[in-house]
XYZ file of N, CA and C in Angstrom:
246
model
N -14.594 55.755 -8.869
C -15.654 56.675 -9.246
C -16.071 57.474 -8.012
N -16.137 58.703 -8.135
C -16.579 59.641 -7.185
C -18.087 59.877 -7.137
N -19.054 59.930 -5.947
C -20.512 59.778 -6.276
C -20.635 61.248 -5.970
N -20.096 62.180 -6.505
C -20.019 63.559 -6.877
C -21.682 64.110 -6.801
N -22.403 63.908 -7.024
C -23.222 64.402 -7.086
C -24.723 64.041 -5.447
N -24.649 63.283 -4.939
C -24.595 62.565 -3.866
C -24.025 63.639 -2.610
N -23.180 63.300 -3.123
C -21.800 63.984 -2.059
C -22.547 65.829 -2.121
N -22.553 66.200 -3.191
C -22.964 67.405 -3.011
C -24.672 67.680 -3.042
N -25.388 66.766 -2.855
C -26.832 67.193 -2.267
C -26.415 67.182 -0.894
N -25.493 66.299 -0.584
C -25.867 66.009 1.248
C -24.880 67.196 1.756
N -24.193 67.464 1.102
C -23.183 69.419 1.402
C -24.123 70.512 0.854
N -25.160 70.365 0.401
C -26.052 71.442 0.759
C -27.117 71.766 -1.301
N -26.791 70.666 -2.034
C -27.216 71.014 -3.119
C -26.948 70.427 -4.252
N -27.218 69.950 -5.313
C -26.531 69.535 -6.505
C -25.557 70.981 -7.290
N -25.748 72.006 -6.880
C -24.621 73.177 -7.457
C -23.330 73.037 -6.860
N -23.156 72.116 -5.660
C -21.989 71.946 -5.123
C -21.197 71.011 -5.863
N -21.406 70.299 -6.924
C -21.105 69.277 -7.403
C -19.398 69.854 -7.946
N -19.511 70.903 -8.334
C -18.583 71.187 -8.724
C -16.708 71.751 -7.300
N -18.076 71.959 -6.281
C -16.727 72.073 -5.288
C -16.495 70.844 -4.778
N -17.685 69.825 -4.671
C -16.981 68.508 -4.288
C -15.789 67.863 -5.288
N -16.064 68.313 -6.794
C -14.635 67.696 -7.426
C -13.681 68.447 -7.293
N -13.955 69.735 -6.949
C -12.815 70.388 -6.505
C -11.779 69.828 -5.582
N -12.642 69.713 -4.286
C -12.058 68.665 -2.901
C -11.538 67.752 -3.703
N -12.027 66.343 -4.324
C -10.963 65.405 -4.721
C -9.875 65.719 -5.151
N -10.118 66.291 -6.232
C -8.984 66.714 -7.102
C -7.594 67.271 -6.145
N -8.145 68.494 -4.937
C -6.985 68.279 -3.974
C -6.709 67.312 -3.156
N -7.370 66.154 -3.175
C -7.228 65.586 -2.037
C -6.526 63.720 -2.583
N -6.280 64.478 -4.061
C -5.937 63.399 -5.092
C -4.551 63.900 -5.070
N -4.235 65.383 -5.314
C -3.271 65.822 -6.205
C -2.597 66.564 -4.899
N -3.382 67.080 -4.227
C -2.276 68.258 -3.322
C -1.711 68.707 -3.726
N -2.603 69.798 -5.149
C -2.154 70.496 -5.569
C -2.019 72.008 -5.072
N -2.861 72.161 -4.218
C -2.819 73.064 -2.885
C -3.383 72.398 -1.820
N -3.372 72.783 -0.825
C -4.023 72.756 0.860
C -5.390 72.567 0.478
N -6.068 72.167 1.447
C -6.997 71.891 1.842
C -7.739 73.065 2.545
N -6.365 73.812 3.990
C -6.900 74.913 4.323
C -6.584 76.485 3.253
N -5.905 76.333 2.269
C -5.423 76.794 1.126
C -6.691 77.608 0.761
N -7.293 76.167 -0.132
C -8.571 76.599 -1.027
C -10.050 76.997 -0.339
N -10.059 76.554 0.830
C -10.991 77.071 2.051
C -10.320 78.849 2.375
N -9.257 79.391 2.067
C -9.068 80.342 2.603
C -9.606 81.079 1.192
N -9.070 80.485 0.083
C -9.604 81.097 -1.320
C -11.283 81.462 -1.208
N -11.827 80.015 -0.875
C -13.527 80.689 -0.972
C -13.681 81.615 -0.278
N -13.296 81.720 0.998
C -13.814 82.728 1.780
C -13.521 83.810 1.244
N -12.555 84.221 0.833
C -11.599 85.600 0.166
C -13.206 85.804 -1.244
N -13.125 84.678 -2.482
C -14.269 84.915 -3.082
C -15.873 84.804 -2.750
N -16.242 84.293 -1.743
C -17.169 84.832 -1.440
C -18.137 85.284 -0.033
N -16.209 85.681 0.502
C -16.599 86.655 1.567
C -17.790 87.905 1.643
N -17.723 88.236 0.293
C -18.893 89.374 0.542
C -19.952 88.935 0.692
N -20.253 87.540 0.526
C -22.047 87.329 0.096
C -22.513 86.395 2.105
N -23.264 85.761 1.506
C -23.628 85.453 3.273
C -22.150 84.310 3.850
N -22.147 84.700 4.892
C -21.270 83.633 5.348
C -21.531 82.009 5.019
N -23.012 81.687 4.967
C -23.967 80.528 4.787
C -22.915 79.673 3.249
N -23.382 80.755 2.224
C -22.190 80.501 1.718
C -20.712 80.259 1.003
N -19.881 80.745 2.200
C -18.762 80.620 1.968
C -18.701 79.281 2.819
N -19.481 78.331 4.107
C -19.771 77.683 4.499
C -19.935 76.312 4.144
N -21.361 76.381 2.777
C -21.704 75.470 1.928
C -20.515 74.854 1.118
N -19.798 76.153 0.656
C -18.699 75.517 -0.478
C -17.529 74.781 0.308
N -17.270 75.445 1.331
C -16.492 74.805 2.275
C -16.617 73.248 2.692
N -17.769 73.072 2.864
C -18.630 72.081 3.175
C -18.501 71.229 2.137
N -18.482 71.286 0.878
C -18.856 70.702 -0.194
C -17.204 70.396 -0.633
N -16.335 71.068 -0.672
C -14.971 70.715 -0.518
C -14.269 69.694 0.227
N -14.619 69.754 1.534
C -14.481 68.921 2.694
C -14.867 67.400 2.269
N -16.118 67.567 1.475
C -16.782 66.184 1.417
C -15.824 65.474 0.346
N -15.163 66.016 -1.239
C -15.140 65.623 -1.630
C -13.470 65.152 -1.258
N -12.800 66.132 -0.678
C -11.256 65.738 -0.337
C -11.585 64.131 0.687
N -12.660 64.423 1.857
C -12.479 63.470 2.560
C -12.900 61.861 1.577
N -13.620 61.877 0.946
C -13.953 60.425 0.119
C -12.941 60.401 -0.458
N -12.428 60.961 -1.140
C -11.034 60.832 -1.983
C -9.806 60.241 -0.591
N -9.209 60.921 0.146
C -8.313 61.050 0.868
C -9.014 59.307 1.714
N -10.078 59.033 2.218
C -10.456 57.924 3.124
C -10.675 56.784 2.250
N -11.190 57.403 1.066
C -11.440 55.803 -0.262
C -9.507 55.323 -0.755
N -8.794 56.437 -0.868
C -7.833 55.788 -1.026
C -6.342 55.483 0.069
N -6.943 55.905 1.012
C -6.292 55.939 2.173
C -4.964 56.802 2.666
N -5.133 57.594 1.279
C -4.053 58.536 1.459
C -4.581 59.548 2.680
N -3.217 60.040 3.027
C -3.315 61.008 4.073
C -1.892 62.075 4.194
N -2.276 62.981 4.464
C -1.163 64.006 4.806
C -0.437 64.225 6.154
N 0.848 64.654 6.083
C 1.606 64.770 7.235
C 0.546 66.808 7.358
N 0.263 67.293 5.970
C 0.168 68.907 6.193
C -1.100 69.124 6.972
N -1.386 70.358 7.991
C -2.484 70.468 8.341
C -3.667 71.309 7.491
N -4.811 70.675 7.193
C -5.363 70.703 5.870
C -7.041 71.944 5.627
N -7.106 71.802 7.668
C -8.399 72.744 7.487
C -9.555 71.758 6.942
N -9.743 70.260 6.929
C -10.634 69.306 6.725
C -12.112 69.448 8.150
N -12.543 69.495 7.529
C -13.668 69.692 8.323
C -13.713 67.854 9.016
């Protein structure tokens, strides 16, 4: 069980909830990068404050790293993990 919601007050909010399952889900599946989908937010919400393209970043990070450290998986790829 992912404490998804937890995870995304302490990344900046309960609206993050949804980029922290994002993070697992890559950090389950590697179904893209890590620095991949960090390059995606920025691209979508490069226009608005940097703060955040930051937060979501942030909130990504959290959820790949519990995923990736709870199951001890790890990558040879370089991932852009905060």
């Amino acid at each position: 069980e992912i404490p998804a919601s937890q995870l995304a007050e302490t990344a900046g909010g309960i609206r993050m909830t949804n980029m922290v399952l994002l993070g697992a889900l890559i950090g389950a599946t590697e179904l893209v990068s890590l620095r991949t989908m960090n390059e995606c937010v920025e691209t979508i919400f490069g226009a608005k404050k940097k703060s955040v393209v930051e937060i979501n970043q942030t909130a990504l990070a959290a959820g790949y790293k519990f995923v990736t450290e709870t199951t001890g998986k790890t990558t040879a790829k370089k991932t852009g993990a905060k």
